[in-house]
Coordinates of C-alpha atoms in Angstrom, one line a residue:
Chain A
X1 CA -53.3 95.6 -96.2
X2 CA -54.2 92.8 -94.2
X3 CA -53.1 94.0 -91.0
X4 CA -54.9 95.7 -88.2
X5 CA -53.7 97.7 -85.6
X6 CA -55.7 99.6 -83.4
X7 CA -54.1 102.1 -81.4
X8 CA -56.9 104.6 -80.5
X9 CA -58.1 103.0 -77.0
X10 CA -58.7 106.6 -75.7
X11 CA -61.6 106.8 -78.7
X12 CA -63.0 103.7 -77.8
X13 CA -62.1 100.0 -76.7
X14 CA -63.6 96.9 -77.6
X15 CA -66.1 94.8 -76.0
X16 CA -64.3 92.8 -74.0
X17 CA -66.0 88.5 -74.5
X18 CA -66.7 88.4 -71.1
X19 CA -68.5 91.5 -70.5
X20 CA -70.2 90.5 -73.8
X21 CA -71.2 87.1 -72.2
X22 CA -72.6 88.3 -69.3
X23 CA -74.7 91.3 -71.3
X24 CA -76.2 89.0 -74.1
X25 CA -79.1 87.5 -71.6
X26 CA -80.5 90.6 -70.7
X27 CA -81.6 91.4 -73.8
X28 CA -84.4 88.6 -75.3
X29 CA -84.3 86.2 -72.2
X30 CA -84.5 88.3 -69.4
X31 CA -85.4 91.2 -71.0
X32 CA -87.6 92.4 -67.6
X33 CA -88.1 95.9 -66.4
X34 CA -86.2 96.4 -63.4
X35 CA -89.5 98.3 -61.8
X36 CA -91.6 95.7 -62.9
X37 CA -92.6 93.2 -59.3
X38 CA -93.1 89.7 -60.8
X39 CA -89.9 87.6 -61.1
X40 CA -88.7 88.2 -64.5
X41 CA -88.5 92.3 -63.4
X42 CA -86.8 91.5 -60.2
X43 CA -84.4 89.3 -61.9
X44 CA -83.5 92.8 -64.2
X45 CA -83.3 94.8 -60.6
X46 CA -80.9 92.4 -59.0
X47 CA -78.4 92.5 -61.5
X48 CA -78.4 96.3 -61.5
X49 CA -78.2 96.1 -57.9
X50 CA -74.7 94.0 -58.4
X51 CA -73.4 96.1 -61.0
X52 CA -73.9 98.9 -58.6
X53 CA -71.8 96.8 -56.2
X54 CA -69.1 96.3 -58.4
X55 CA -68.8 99.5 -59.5
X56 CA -68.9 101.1 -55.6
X57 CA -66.4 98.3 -55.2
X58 CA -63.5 99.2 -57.6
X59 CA -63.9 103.2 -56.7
X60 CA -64.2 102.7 -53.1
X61 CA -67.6 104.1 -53.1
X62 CA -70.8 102.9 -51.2
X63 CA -73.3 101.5 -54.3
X64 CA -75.8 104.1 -52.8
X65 CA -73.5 106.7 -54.1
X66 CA -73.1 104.9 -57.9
X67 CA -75.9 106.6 -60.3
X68 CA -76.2 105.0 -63.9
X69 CA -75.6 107.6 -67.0
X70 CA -75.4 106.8 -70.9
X71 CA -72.2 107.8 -70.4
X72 CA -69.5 110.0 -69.3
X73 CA -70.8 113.7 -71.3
X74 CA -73.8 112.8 -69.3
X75 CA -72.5 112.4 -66.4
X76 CA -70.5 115.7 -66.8
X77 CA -73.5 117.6 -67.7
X78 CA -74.9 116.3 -64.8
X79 CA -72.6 117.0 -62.3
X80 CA -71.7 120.5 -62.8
X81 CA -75.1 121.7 -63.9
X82 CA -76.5 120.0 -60.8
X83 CA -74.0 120.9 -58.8
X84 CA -74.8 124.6 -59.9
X85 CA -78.5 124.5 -59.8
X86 CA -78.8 123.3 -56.6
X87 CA -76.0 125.3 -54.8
X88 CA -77.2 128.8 -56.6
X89 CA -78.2 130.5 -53.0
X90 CA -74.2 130.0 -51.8
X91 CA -72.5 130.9 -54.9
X92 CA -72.0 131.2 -59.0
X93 CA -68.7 130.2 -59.1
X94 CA -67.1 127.7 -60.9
X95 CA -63.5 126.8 -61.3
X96 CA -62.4 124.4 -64.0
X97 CA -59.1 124.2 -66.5
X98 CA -58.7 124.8 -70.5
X99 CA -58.2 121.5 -71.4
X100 CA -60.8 120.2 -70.3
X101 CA -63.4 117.6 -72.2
X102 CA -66.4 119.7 -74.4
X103 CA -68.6 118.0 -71.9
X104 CA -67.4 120.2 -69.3
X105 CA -66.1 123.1 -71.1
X106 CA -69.5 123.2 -73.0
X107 CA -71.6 122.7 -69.4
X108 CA -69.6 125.6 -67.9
X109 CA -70.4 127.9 -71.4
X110 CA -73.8 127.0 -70.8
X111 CA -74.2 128.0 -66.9
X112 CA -72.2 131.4 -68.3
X113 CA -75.5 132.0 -70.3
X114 CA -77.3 131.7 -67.4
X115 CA -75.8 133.8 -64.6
X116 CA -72.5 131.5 -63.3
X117 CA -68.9 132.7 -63.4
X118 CA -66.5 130.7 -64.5
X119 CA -62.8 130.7 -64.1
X120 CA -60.5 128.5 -66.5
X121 CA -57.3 127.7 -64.8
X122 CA -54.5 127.7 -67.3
X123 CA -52.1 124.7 -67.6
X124 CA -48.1 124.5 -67.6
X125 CA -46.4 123.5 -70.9
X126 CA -46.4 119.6 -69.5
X127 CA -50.5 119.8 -69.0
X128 CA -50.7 120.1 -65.1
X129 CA -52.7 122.6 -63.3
X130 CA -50.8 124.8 -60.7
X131 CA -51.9 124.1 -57.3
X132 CA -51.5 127.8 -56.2
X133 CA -53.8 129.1 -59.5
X134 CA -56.1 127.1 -57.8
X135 CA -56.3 128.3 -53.9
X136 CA -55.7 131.7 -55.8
X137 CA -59.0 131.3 -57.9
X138 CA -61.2 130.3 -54.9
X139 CA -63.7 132.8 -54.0
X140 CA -66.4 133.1 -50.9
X141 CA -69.0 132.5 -53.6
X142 CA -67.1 129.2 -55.1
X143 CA -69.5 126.3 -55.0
X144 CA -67.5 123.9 -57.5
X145 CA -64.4 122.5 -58.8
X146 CA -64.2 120.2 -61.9
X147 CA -60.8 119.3 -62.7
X148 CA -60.2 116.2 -65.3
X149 CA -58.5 113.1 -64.0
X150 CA -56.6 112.4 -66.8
X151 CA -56.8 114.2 -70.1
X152 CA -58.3 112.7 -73.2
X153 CA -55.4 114.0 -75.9
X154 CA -51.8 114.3 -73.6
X155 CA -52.7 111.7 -71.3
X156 CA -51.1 113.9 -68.5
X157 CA -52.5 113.0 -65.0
X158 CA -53.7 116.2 -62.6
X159 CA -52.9 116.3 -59.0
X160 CA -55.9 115.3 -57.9
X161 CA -55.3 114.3 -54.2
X162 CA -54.0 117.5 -53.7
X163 CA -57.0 119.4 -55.1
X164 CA -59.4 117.2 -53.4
X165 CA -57.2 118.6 -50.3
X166 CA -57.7 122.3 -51.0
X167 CA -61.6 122.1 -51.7
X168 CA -62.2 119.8 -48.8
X169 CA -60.3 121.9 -46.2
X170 CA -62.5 125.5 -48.2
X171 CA -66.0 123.1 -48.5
X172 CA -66.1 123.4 -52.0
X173 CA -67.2 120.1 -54.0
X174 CA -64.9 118.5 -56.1
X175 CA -65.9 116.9 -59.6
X176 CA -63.7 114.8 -61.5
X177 CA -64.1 113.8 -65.4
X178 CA -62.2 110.2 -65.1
X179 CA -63.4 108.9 -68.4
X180 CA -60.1 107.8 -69.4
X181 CA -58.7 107.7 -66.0
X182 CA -60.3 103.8 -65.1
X183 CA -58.9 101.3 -65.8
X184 CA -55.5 102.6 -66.4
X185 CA -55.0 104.5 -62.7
X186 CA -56.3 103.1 -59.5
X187 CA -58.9 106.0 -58.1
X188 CA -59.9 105.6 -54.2
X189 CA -62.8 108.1 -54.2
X190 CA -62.5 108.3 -50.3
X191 CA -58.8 108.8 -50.4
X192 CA -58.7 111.4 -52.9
X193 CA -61.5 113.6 -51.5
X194 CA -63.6 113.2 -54.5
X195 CA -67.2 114.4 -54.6
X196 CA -68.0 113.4 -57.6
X197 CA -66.9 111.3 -60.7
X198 CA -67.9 110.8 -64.1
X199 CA -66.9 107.7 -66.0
X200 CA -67.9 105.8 -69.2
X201 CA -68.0 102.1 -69.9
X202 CA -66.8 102.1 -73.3
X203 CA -63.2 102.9 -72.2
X204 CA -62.7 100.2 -70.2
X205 CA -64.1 97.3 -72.9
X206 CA -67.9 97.8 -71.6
X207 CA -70.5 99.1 -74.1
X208 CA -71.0 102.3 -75.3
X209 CA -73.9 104.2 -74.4
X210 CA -73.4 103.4 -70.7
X211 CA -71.8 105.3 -67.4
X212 CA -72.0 106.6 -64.1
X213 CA -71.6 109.5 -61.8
X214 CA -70.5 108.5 -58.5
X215 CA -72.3 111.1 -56.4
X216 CA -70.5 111.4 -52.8
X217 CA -73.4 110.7 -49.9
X218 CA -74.8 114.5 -48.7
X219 CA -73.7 116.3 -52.0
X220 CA -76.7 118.6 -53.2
X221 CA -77.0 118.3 -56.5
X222 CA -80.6 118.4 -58.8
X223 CA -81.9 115.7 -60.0
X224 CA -80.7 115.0 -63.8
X225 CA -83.9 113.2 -65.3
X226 CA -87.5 114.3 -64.7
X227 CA -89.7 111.4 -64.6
X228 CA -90.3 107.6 -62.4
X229 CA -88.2 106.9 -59.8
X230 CA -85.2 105.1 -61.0
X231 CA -82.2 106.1 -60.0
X232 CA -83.5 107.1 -56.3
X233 CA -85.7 109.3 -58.5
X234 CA -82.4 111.4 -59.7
X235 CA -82.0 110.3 -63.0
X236 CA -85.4 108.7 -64.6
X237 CA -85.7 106.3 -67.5
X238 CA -86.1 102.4 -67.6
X239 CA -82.6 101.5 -67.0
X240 CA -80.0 100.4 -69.3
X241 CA -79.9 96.6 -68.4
X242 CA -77.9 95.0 -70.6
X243 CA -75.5 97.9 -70.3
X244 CA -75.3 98.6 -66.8
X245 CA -73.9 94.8 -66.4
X246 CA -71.6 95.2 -69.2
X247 CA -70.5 98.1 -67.1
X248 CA -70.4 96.1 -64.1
X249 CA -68.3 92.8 -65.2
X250 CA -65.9 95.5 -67.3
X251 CA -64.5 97.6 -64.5
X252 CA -64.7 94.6 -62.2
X253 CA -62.3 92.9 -64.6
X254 CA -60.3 96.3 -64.8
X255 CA -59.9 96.6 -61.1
X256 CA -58.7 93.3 -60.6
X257 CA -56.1 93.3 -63.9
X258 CA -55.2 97.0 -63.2
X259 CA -51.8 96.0 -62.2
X260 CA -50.8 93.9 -65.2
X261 CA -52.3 96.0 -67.8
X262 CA -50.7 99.0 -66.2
X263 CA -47.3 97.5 -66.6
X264 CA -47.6 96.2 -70.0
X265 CA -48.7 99.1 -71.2
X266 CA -46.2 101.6 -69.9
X267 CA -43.6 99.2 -71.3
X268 CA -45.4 99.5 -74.7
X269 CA -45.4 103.4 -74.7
X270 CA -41.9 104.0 -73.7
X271 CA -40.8 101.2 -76.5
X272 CA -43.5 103.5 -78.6
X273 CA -42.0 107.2 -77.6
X274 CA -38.0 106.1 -77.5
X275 CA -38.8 104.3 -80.9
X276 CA -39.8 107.3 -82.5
X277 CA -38.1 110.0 -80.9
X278 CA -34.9 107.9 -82.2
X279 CA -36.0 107.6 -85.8
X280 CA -37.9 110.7 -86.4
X281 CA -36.1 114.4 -86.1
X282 CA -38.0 117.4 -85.5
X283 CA -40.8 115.7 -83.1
X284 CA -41.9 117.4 -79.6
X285 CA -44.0 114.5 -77.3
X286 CA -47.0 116.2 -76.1
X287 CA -48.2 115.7 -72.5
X288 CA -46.1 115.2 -69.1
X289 CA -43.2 112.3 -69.3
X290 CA -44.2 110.5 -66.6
X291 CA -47.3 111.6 -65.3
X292 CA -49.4 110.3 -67.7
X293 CA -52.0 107.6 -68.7
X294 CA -50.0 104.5 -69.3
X295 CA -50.9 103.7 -72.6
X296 CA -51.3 107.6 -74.4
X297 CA -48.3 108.7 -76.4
X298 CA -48.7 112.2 -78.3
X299 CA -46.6 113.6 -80.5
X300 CA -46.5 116.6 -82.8
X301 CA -44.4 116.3 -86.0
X302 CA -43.4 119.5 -87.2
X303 CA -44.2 120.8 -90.9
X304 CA -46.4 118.1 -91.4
X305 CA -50.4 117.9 -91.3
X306 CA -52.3 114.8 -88.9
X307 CA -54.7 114.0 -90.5
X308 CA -52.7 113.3 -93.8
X309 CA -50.4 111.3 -91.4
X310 CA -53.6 109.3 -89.6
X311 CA -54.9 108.6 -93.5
X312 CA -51.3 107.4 -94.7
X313 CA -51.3 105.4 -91.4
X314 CA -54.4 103.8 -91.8
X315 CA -53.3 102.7 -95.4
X316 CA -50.6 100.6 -93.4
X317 CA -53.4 99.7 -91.3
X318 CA -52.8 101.6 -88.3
X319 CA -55.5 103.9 -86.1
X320 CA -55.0 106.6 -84.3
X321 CA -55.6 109.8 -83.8
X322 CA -55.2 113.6 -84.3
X323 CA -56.1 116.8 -82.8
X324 CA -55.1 119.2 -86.0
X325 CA -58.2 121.3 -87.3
X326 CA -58.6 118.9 -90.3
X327 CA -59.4 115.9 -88.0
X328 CA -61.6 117.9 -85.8
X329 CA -64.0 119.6 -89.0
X330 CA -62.9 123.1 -87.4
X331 CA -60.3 125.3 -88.3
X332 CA -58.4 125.6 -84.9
X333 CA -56.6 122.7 -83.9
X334 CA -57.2 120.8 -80.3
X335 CA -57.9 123.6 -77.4
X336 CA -55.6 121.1 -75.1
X337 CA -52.7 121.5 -77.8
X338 CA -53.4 124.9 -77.8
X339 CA -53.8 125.1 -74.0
X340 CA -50.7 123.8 -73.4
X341 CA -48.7 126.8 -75.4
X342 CA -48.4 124.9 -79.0
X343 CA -48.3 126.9 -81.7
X344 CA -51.1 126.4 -84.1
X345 CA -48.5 125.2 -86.2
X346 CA -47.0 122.3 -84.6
X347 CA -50.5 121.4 -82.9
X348 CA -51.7 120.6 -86.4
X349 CA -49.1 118.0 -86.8
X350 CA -50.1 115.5 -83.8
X351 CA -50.7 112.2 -83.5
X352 CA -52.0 110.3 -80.5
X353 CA -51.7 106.5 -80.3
X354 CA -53.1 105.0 -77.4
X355 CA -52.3 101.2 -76.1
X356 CA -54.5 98.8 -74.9
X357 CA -55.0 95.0 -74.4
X358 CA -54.7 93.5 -77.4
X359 CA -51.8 95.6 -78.5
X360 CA -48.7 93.1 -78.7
X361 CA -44.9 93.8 -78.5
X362 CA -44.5 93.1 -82.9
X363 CA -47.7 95.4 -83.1
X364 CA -45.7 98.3 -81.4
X365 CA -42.3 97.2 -83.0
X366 CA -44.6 97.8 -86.7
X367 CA -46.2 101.1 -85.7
X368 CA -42.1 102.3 -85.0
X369 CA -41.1 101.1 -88.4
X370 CA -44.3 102.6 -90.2
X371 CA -44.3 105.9 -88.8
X372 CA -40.9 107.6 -90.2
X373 CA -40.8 106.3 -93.8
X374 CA -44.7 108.3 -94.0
X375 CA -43.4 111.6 -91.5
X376 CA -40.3 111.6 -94.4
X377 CA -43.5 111.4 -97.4
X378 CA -45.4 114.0 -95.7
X379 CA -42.1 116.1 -95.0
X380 CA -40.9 116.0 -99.0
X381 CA -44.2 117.8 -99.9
X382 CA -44.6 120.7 -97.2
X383 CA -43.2 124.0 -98.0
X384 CA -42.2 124.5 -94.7
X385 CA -40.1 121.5 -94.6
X386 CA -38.2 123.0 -97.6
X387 CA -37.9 126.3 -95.6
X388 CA -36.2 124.1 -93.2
X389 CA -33.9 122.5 -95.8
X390 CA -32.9 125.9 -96.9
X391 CA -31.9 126.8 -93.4
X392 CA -34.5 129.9 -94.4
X393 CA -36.0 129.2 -90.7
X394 CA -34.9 128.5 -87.3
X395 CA -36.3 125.6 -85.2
Chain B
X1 CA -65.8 110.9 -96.0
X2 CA -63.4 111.5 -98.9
X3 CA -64.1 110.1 -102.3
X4 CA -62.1 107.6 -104.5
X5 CA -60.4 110.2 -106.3
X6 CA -59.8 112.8 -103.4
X7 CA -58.1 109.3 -101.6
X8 CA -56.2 108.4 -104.9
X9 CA -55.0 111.9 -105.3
X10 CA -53.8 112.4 -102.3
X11 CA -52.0 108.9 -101.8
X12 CA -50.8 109.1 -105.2
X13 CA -50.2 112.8 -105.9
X14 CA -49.3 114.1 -109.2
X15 CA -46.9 116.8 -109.7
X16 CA -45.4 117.2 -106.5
X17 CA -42.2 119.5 -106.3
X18 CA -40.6 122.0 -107.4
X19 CA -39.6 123.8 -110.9
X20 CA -36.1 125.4 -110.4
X21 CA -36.5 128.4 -113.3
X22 CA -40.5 128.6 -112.0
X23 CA -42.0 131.6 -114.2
X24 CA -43.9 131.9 -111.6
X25 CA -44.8 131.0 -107.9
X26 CA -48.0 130.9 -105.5
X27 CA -47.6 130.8 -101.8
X28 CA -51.0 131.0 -100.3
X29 CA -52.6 129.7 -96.8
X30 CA -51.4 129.9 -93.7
X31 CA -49.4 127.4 -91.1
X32 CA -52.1 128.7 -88.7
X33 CA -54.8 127.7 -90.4
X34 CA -53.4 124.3 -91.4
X35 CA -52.5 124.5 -95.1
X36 CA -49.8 126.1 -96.9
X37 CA -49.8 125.7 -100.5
X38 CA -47.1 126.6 -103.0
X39 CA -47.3 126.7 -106.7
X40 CA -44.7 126.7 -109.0
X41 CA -45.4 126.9 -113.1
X42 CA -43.4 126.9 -116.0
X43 CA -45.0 129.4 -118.6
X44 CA -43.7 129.5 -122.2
X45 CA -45.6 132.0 -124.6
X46 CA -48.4 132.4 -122.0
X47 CA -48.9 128.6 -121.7
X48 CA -48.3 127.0 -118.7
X49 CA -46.0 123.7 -119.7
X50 CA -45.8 122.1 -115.9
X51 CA -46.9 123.0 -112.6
X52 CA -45.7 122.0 -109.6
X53 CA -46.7 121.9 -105.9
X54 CA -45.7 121.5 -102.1
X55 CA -48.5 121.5 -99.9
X56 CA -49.0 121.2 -95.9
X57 CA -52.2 120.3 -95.5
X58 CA -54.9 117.5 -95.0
X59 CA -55.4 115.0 -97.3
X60 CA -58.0 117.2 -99.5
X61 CA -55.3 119.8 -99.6
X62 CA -53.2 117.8 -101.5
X63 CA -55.4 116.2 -103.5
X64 CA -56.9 119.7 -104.8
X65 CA -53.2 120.8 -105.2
X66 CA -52.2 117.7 -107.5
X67 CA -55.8 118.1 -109.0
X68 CA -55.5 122.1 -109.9
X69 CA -51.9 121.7 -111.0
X70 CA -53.0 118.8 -113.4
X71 CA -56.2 120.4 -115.0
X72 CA -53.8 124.4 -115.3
X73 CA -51.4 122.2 -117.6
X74 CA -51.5 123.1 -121.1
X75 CA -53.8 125.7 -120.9
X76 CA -52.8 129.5 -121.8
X77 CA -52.6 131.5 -118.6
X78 CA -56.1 132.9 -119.4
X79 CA -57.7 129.7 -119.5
X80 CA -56.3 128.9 -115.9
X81 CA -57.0 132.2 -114.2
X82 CA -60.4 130.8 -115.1
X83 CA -60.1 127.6 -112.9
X84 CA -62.7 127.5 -110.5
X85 CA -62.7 126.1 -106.9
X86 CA -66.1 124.5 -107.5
X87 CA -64.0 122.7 -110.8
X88 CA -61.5 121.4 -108.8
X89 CA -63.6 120.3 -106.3
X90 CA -66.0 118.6 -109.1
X91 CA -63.1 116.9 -110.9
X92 CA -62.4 115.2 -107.5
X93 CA -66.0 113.8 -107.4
X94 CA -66.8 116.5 -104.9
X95 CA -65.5 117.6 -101.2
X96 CA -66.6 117.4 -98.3
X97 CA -68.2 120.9 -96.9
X98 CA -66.1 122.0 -94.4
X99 CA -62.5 120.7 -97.0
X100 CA -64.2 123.2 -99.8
X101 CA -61.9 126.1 -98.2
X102 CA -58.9 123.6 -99.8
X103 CA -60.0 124.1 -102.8
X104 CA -60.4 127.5 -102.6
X105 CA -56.7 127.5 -101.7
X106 CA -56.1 125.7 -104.9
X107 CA -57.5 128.5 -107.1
X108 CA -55.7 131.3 -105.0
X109 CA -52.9 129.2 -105.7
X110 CA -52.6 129.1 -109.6
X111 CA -53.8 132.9 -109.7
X112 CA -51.1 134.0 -107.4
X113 CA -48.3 132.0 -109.4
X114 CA -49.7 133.6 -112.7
X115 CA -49.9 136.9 -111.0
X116 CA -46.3 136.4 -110.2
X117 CA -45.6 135.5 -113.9
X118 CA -47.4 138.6 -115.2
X119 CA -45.4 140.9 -112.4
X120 CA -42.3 139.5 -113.6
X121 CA -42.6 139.5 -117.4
X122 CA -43.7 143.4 -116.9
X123 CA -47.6 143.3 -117.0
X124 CA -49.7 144.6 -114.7
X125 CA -50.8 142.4 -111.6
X126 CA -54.9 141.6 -111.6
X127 CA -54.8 141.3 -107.8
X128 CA -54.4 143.9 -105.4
X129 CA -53.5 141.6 -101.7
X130 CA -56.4 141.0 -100.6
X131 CA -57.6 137.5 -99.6
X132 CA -54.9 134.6 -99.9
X133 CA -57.4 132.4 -99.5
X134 CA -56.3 130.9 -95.9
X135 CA -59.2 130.0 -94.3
X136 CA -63.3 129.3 -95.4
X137 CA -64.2 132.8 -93.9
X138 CA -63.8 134.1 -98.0
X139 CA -67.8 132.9 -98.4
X140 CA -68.5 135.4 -95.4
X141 CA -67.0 138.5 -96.9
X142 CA -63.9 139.3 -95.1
X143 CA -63.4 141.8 -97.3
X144 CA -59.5 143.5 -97.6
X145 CA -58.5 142.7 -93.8
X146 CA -57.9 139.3 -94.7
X147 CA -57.6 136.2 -92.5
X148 CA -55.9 137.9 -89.2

C-alpha cells in the first residue's frame, strides 16, 4: 500500500520546513550557550529572547510571562505542583475535571499523596464541564483551578472564559492544559482570565521535546528546576535552543494561518463525520458537535474492537487512533470515554482521526470509502454483532 | 509489537464463523473487558472435525482465536482440553505481555465448548464456573469470585 494518510495530528504533527529551516543553524553553527558572554553565546540568547516574543505575541502575553518547558506534561506538572507548593499556607484545594490529560490527573494523584484535596468535576455526556459544579466545588481553602482547553480524545472545547470569570471574581488561579488547543483555537490569555497555560510545540508542527508555561505576571508559584539561572532562575538547565526557535517560528506561523487552517479543517471533519455517519449504522460520534477542535472527529463503532479497526486501517494506509484498552496496554478503555458515560463496551470501539495541513479533500474522500467495508469485516466476526442480527439484543 | 504471524492471523483469519449443529459452544470474556470469544466445534466420536470462532477483540484476540481453533482440529477432545495458552501463544511466535490474557481466553474458550459437548452428550462437566478467563487477573488468583 503505497498510500499514506496521516490522520492522528492530535498524537503528533510534523515538522513544519520552515520551522525546520530556521532550527537547523543552532545546532553545529551556532551551537552557543545562551549564558555564555562572548558573541557566539549571545547570538543563542537573542534568538531565545525572540522566540519568547513570538510566543507572548500569539497568546497575548508579555515575553516576561513565557517560561520554556520540554513540553506540555512538564509544563502541567509544573503548574499545579507549583501552584500547590507555593500557595500551601491559603489552601489544599484543588479543582480539576475527569477527563483530563495523565499530566494533570497524575499531578493532582500525586499532591493527594501529600496532603492536597482534590475535587474532579464530572462532565456532561457532550464532554463540557457544568459551570454551576464549578462555583459549587469552590471552597475558602481553594487555591487552584485546572481545567483543559480542549480535550485530547473528543476534541470538545471547555468554557473557558466563563471559568476564568468565576476564579477571577473568587481569586483563585486558573490553569489551562491547551496542548491541543493552539493552533486550532485563537487563545487571548488576557481576555480569558487565564493564569496559566501549558502548551507543546509538537502540535503545532514545532519539535517535540519542546514547550511552555505561560505564567501570568504576580502568580506564586515554585520554581520547577533547581539549578543556574535560566529561566529567571524558575526552571534551570541550558536551554533548548534549537527547540525553543522551532517553537517560536511554529506558533508564529500558527497565529498568523489560524484563520485558514481553521476553515479547511472544519470543512474536512464535517465531510469526515457526515461521510461516515451516512455509510456506517450503529456509530455514536464522541465529543460535542460543534464545540470542538476543528480537525478531531471521534467515533465509537459498536460491537467492534479499535484497535483491530486502527491495524485494518493502517493496512489501507490510514493512522489514527484509539482509546479502547487494547490500544492503551490497560484493560479499561479511555477515562474521557468513560467520563463521558460510555459504556466500556462501546468505548472500546472508538476511533479518533484528527485533520491537519497536509490532509487533502481526496485524502478525506479515501478515509470515507475505507472505513465501512473494514467496520462490516470487523462486524462479521464479533459475537455481539450476531446478537444483534438475531434481534437477541436491543440497541 | 505484534509478530508476523499474530499480523497474518489476524488479517487473514482462519475459521471464522459459525457451525450450525455445533456439538458444542464456548462463550467466554467479557464486552467490558474488551474481548468476547465464542467457540463453536463439531465433535464426531470425541474428535473434534472443525472449529469455529467469532471474536470481539484486538487484533491478538483474533489471531489466538483462529490459532486455537486451527491447532484443536483433529485432535480427540482429550488432546485439546490439553491446549495450553502458553502453546497458542508459542505457535504465534509469541505475544506481547500484556495480549497473553488473549490467549488465555483462547484456552477457556476450547474447554468451555468441550465442556458444553460433554454436558450435552450426558457426561459429567470438568469445570465447576469459576474463571471465564475475562481479564489477565487469572495469574493473580482471583480465585471463584471471578472477574466482577
Amino acid at each position: 500500500m503505497d498510500r499514506f494518510i496521516y490522520m492522528d495530528h492530535s498524537a503528533t504533527t510534523p515538522v513544519k520546513k520552515e520551522v525546520l529551516e530556521a532550527m537547523i543553524p543552532y545546532f553545529s553553527e551556532k551551537f552557543g550557550n545562551p549564558s555564555s558572554i562572548y558573541s557566539l553565546g549571545r547570538e543563542s540568547k537573542k534568538a531565545i529572547e525572540e522566540a519568547r516574543e513570538k510566543t507572548a505575541k500569539a497568546l497575548g502575553a508579555n515575553p516576561s510571562e513565557i517560561y520554556f518547558t520540554s513540553g506540555g506534561s512538564e509544563s502541567d506538572n509544573w503548574a499545579i505542583k507549583g501552584v500547590a507548593y507555593a500557595n500551601k499556607a491559603k489552601g489544599n484545594h484543588i479543582i480539576t475535571s475527569c477527563i483530563e490529560h495523565h499530566a494533570v490527573l497524575n499531578s493532582c494523584k500525586y499532591l493527594e499523596n501529600d496532603g492536597f484535596e482534590v475535587t474532579y468535576l464530572p462532565v456532561d455526556s457532550d464532554g463540557l464541564i457544568s459551570l454551576e459544579d464549578l462555583k459549587n466545588a469552590i471552597r475558602p481553602e481553594t487555591i487552584l483551578v485546572s481545567i483543559m482547553f480542549a480535550n485530547n480524545e473528543i476534541g470538545t472545547i471547555q468554557p473557558v472564559s466563563e471559568i476564568g470569570q468565576i476564579t477571577r471574581e473568587k481569586g483563585i488561579y486558573f490553569h489551562t492544559d491547551a496542548v491541543q488547543a493552539i493552533g486550532n483555537v485563537k487563545i487571548d490569555v488576557e481576555d480569558l482570565n487565564i493564569d496559566m497555560l501549558s502548551l507543546s510545540a509538537h502540535k503545532f508542527y514545532g519539535p517535540k521535546g519542546v514547550g511552555v508555561l505561560y505564567i501570568k505576571k504576580n502568580v506564586k508559584i515554585s520554581s520547577f528546576i533547581q539549578g543556574g539561572g535560566q529561566e529567571r532562575g524558575r526552571r534551570a538547565s541550558t536551554e533548548n535552543v534549537a527547540g525553543i526557535v522551532g517553537l517560536g517560528k511554529a506558533i508564529e506561523l500558527a497565529s498568523n494561518n489560524l484563520e485558514n487552517y481553521n476553515a479547511k479543517l472544519i470543512k474536512f471533519r464535517e465531510m469526515l463525520m457526515d461521510g461516515i455517519k451516512e455509510r456506517v449504522p450503529f456509530v455514536k460520534l464522541n465529543g460535542h458537535p460543534e464545540k470542538r477542535l476543528p480537525g478531531n472527529v471521534n467515533f465509537s463503532f459498536e460491537f467492534i474492537e479499535g484497535e483491530s479497526l486502527l491495524l485494518m486501517l493502517d493496512m489501507k494506509g490510514i493512522a489514527g487512533s484509539s482509546g479502547s484498552a487494547c490500544s492503551s496496554g490497560s484493560l479499561d478503555p479511555s477515562h474521557v470515554l468513560l467520563g463521558i458515560g460510555l459504556t466500556h463496551e462501546i468505548a472500546h470501539g472508538s476511533l479518533r482521526l484528527t485533520l491537519g495541513e497536509e490532509n487533502t479533500e481526496e485524502d478525506v474522500r479515501y478515509v470515507v470509502e475505507a472505513i465501512p467495508p473494514i467496520v462490516q469485516r470487523l462486524r462479521e466476526m464479533s459475537p455481539l454483532y450476531e446478537k444483534i442480527l438475531r434481534g437477541e439484543k436491543n440497541v | 509489537m505484534y509478530s508476523d504471524k499474530v499480523m497474518q492471523n489476524f488479517m487473514n483469519p482462519k475459521n471464522v464463523g459459525e457451525i450450525e449443529d455445533a456439538d458444542g459452544i464456548g462463550e467466554v470474556g467479557n464486552a467490558k473487558c474488551g474481548d468476547i470469544m465464542k467457540m463453536y466445534l463439531k465433535i464426531e466420536n470425541d474428535i473434534i472435525i472443525d472449529a469455529k470462532f467469532k471474536t470481539f477483540g484486538c487484533a491478538a484476540a483474533v489471531a489466538t482465536s483462529s490459532m486455537a481453533t486451527e491447532l484443536v482440529k483433529g485432535k480427540t477432545i482429550e488432546e485439546a482440553l490439553k491446549l495450553t495458552n502458553q502453546a497458542v501463544a508459542e505457535a504465534l511466535d509469541g505475544l506481547p505481555p500484556v495480549k497473553m490474557h488473549c490467549s488465555n481466553l483462547a484456552e477457556e474458550a476450547i474447554k468451555t465448548a468441550i465442556d458444553d459437548y460433554l454436558v450435552k452428550t450426558g457426561r459429567k462437566s470438568f469445570s465447576a464456573g469459576g474463571c471465564i478467563g475475562c481479564c489477565s487477573k487469572c495469574h493473580e488468583g482471583h480465585g471463584e469470585e471471578g472477574c466482577e
